mmCIF file of C-alpha atoms in Angstrom:
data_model
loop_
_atom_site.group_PDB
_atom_site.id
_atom_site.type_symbol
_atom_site.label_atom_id
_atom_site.label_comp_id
_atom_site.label_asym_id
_atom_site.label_seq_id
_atom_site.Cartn_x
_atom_site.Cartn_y
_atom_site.Cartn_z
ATOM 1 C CA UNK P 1 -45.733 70.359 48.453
ATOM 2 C CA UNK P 2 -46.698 67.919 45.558
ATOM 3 C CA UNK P 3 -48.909 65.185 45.635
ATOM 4 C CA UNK P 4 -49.450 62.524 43.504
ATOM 5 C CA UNK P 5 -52.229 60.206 43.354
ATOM 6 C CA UNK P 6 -52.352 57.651 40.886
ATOM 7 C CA UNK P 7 -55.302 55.059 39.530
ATOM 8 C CA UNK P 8 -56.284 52.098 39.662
ATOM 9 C CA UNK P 9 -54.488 50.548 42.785
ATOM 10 C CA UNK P 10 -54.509 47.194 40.962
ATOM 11 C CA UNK P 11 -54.845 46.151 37.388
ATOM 12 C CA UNK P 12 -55.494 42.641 35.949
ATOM 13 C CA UNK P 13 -55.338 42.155 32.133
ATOM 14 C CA UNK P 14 -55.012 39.127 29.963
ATOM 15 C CA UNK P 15 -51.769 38.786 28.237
ATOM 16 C CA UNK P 16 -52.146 40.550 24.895
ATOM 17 C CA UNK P 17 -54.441 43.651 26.186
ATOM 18 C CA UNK P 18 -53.748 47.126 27.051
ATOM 19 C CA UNK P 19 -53.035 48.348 30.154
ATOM 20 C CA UNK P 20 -53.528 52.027 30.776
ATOM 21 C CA UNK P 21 -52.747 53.493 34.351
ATOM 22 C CA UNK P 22 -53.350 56.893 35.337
ATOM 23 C CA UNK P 23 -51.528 60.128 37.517
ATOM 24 C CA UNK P 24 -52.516 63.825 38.181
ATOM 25 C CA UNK P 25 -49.874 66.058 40.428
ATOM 26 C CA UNK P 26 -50.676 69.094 42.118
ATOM 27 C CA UNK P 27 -48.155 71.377 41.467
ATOM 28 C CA UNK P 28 -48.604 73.138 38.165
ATOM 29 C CA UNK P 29 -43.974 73.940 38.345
ATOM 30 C CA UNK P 30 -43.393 70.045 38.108
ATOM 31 C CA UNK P 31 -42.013 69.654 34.678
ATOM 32 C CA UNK P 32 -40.386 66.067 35.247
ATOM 33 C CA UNK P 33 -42.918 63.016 35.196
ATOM 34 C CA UNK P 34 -41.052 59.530 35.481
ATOM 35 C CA UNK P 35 -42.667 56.339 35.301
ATOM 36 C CA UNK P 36 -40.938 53.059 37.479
ATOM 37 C CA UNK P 37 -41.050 49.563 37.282
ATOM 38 C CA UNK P 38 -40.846 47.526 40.248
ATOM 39 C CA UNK P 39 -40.432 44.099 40.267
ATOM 40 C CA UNK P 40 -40.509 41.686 43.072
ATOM 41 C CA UNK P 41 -37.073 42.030 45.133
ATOM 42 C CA UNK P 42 -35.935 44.976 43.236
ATOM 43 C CA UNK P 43 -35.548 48.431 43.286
ATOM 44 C CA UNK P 44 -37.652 50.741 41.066
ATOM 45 C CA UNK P 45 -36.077 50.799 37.376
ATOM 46 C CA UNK P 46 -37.256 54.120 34.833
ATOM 47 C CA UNK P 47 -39.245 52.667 32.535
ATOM 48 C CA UNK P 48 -40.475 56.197 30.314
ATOM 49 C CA UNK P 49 -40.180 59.692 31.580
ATOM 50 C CA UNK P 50 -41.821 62.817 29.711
ATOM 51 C CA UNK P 51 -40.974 66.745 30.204
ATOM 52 C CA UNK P 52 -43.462 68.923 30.351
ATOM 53 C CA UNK P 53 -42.882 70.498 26.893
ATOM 54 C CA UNK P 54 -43.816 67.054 25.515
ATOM 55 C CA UNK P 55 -47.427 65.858 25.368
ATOM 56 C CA UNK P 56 -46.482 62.762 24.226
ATOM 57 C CA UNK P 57 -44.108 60.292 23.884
ATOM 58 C CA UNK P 58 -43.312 56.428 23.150
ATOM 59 C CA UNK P 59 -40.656 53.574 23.553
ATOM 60 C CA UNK P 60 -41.753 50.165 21.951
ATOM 61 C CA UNK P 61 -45.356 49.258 23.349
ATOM 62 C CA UNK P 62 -45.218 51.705 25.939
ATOM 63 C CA UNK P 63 -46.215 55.250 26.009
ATOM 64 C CA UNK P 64 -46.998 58.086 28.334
ATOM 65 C CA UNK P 65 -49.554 61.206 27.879
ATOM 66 C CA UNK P 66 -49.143 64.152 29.818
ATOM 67 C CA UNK P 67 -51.912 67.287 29.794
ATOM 68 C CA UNK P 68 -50.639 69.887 31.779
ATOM 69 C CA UNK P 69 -53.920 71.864 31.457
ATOM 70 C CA UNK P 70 -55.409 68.991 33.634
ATOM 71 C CA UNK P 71 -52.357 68.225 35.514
ATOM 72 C CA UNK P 72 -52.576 64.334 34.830
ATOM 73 C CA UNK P 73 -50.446 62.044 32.995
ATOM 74 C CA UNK P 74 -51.128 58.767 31.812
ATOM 75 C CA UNK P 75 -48.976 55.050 31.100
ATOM 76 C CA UNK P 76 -50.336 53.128 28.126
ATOM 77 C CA UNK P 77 -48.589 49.551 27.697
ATOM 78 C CA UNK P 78 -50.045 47.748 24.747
ATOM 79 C CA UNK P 79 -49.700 44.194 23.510
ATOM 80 C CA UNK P 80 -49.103 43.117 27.440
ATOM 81 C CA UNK P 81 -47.212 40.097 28.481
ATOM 82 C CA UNK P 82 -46.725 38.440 31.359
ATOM 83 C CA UNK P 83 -43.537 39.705 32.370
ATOM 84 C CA UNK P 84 -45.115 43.217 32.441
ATOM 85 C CA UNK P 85 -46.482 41.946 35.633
ATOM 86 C CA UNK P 86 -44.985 44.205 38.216
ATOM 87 C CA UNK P 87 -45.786 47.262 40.049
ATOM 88 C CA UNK P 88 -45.741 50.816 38.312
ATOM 89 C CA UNK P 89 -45.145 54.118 40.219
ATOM 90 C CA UNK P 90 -45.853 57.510 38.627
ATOM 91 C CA UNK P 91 -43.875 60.305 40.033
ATOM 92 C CA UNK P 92 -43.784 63.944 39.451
ATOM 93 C CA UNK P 93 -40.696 66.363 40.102
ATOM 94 C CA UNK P 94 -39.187 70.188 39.352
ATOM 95 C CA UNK P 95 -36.155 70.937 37.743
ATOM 96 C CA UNK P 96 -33.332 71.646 39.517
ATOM 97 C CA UNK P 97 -33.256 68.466 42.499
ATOM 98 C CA UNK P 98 -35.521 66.186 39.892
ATOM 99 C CA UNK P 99 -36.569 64.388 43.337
ATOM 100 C CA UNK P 100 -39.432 62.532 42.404
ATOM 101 C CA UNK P 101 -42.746 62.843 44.643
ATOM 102 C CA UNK P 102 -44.184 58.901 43.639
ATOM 103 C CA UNK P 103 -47.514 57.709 43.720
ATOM 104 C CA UNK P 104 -49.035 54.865 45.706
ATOM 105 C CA UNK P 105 -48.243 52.295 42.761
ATOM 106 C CA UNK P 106 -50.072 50.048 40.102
ATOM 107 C CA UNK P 107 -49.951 46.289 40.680
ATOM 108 C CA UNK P 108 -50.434 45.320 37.077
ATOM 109 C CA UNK P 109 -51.245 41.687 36.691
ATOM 110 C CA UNK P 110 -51.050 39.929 33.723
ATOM 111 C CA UNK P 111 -52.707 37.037 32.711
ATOM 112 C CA UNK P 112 -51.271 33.797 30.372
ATOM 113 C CA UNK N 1 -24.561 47.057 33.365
ATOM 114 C CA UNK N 2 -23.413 49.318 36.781
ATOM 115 C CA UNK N 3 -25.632 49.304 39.306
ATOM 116 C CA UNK N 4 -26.660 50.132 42.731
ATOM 117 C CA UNK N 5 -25.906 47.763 45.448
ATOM 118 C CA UNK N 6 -27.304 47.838 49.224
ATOM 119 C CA UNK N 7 -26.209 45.543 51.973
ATOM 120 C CA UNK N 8 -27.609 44.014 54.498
ATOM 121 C CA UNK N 9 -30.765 43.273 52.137
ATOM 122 C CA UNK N 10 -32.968 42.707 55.659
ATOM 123 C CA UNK N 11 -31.810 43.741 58.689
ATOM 124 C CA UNK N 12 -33.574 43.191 62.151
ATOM 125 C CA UNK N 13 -33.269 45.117 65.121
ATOM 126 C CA UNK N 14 -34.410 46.060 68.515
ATOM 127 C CA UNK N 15 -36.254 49.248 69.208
ATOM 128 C CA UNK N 16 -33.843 51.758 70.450
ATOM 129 C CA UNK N 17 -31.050 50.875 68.720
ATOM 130 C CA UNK N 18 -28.695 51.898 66.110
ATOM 131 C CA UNK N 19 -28.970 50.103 62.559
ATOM 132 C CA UNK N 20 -26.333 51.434 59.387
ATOM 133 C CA UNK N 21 -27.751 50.773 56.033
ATOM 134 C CA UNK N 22 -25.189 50.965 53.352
ATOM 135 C CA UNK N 23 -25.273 51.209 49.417
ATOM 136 C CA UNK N 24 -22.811 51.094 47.075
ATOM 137 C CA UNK N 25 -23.691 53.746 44.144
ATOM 138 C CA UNK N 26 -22.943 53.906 40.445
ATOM 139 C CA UNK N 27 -18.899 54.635 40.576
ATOM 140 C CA UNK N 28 -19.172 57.495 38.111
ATOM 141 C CA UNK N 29 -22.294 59.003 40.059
ATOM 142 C CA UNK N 30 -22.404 62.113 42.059
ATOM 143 C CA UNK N 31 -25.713 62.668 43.250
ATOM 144 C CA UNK N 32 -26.969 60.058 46.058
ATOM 145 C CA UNK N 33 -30.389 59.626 47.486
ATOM 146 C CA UNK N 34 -32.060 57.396 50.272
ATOM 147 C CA UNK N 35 -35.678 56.464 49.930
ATOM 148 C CA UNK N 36 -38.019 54.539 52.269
ATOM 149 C CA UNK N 37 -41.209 52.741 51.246
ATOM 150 C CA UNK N 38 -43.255 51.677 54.401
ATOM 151 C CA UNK N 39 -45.252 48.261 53.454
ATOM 152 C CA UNK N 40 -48.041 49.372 51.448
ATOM 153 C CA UNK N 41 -47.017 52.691 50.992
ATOM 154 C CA UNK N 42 -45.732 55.614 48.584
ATOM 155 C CA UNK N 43 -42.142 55.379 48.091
ATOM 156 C CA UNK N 44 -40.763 58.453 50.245
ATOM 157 C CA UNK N 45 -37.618 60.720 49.908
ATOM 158 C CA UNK N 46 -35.467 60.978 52.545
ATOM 159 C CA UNK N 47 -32.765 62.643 51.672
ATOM 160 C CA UNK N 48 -30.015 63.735 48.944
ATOM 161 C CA UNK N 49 -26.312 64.143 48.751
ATOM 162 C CA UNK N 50 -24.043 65.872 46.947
ATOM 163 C CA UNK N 51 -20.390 66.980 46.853
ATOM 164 C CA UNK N 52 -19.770 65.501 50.684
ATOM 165 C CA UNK N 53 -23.178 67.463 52.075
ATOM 166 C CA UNK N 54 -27.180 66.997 52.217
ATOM 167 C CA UNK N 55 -28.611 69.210 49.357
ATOM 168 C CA UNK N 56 -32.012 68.464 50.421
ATOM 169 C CA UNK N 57 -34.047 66.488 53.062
ATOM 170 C CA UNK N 58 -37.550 65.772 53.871
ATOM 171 C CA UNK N 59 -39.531 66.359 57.455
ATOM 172 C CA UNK N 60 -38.512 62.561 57.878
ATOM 173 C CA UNK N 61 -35.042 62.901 58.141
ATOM 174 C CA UNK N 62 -34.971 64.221 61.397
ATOM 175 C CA UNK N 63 -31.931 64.362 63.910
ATOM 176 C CA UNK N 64 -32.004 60.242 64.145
ATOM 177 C CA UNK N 65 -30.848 60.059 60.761
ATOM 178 C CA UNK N 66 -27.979 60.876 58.937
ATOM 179 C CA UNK N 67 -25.639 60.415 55.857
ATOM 180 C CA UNK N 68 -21.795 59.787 55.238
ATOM 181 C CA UNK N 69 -19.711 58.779 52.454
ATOM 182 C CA UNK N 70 -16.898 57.494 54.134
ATOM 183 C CA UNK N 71 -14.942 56.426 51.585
ATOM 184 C CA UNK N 72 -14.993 57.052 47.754
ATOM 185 C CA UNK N 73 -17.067 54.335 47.227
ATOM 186 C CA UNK N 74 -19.994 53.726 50.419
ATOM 187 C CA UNK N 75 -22.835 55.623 50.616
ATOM 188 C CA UNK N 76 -24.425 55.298 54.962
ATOM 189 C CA UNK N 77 -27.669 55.829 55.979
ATOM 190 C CA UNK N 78 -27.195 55.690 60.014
ATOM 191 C CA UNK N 79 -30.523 55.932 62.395
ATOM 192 C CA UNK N 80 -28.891 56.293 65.660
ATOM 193 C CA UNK N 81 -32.234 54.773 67.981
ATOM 194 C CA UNK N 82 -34.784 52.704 65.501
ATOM 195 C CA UNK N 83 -38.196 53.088 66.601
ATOM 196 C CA UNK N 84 -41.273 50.312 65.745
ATOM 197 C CA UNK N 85 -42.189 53.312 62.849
ATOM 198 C CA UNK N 86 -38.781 52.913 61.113
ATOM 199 C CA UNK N 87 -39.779 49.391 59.723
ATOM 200 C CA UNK N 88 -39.389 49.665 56.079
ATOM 201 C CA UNK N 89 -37.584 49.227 52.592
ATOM 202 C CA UNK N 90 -35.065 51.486 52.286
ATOM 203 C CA UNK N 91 -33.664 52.749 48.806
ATOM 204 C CA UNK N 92 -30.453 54.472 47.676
ATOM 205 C CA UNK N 93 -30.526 55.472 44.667
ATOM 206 C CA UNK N 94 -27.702 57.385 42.385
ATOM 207 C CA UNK N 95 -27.313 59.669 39.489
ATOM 208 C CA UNK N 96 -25.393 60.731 37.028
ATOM 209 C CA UNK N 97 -25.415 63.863 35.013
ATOM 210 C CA UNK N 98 -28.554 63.319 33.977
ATOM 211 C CA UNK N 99 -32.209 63.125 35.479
ATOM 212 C CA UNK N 100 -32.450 59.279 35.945
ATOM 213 C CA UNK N 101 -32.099 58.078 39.397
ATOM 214 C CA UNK N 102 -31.031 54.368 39.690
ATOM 215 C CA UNK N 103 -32.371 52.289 42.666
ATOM 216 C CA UNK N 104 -30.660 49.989 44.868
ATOM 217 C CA UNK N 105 -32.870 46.771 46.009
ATOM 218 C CA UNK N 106 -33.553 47.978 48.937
ATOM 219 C CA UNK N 107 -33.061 47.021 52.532
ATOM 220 C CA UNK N 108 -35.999 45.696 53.786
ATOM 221 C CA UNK N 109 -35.848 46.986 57.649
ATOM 222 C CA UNK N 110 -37.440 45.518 60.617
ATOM 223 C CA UNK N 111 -37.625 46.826 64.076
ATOM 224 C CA UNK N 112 -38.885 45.022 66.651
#
């Protein structure tokens, strides 16, 4: 089956940096990559999600790159703030169920 | 803005015993989905639901779990004897005709 595995395990930035946090999958047929935002007492919430016919896309100061040469995909947030703080999962999936195989999760901290 | 809802938000048992978590999906949604994250851990699919039956299911969801929608509005996730291993969040998540899965907050489970 799948497997994710997704880098660094935690991320500490001051406010105003970039944060960049990264995912390769195993299975070359997973053409679904979503990215979730966790926050503290919540569920995961879709922040960005790419297809594989995309290398590249971007929603306000966040963007994701996938190469699926390499099999990895990446999560770039710029300008960061402090409510970015949260944990990020990466998750990979085929078309058809679109059930999501996740990574271990990003705790991104950021800094005032 | 819909969203999920999950009740009991913790729950606390006794090994060996039966616990019911329930959700409340997106009204409008057809596709339903539990989830369990064990502290620490990748989030983990359990299983998925569609038109009153399990589509798919993982090696988790073994013969001490299962699903009902008893109504037109309650989605169940029943484990009939909880063991110490079962401790966990638990997600449901729904979806719509698209690929976006929305997430409950979870039930944070704890058998003791």
């Amino acid at each position: 089956g799948e497997n994710v595995e997704q880098h660094p395990s935690t991320l500490s930035v001051q406010e105003g940096d970039s944060a960049v946090i990264k995912c390769t999958y195993s299975d070359s047929a997973s053409n679904y990559f979503p990215w979730y935002k966790q926050e503290l007492g919540k569920g995961p919430q879709l922040i960005i999600d790419i297809r594989s016919n995309v290398g590249e896309k971007k929603d306000q100061r966040i963007a994701v790159t996938l190469n699926k040469t390499a099999k990895h995909f990446s999560l770039h947030i710029t300008e960061t703030q402090p409510e970015d703080s949260a944990v990020y999962f990466c998750a990979a999936s085929k078309g058809g169920s679109y059930i999501p195989t996740f990574g271990r999760g990003t705790s991104l901290i950021v800094h005032p | 803005e819909p969203e999920v809802t999950q009740t009991p938000s913790h729950q606390v048992t006794q090994m060996g015993q039966e616990v019911i978590l329930r959700c409340v999906p997106i009204s409008n949604h057809l596709y339903f989905y539990w989830y369990r994250q064990i502290l620490g851990q990748k989030v983990e699919f359990l299983v998925s639901f569609y038109n009153n039956e399990i589509s798919e299911k993982s090696e988790i969801f073994d013969d001490q779990f299962s699903v009902e929608r008893p109504d037109g509005s309650n989605f169940t996730l029943k484990i009939r004897s909880t063991k110490l291993e079962d401790s966990a969040m638990y997600f449901c998540a729904s979806k719509g005709d698209g690929n976006e899965q929305y997430f409950g907050p979870g039930t944070r489970l704890t058998v003791t």
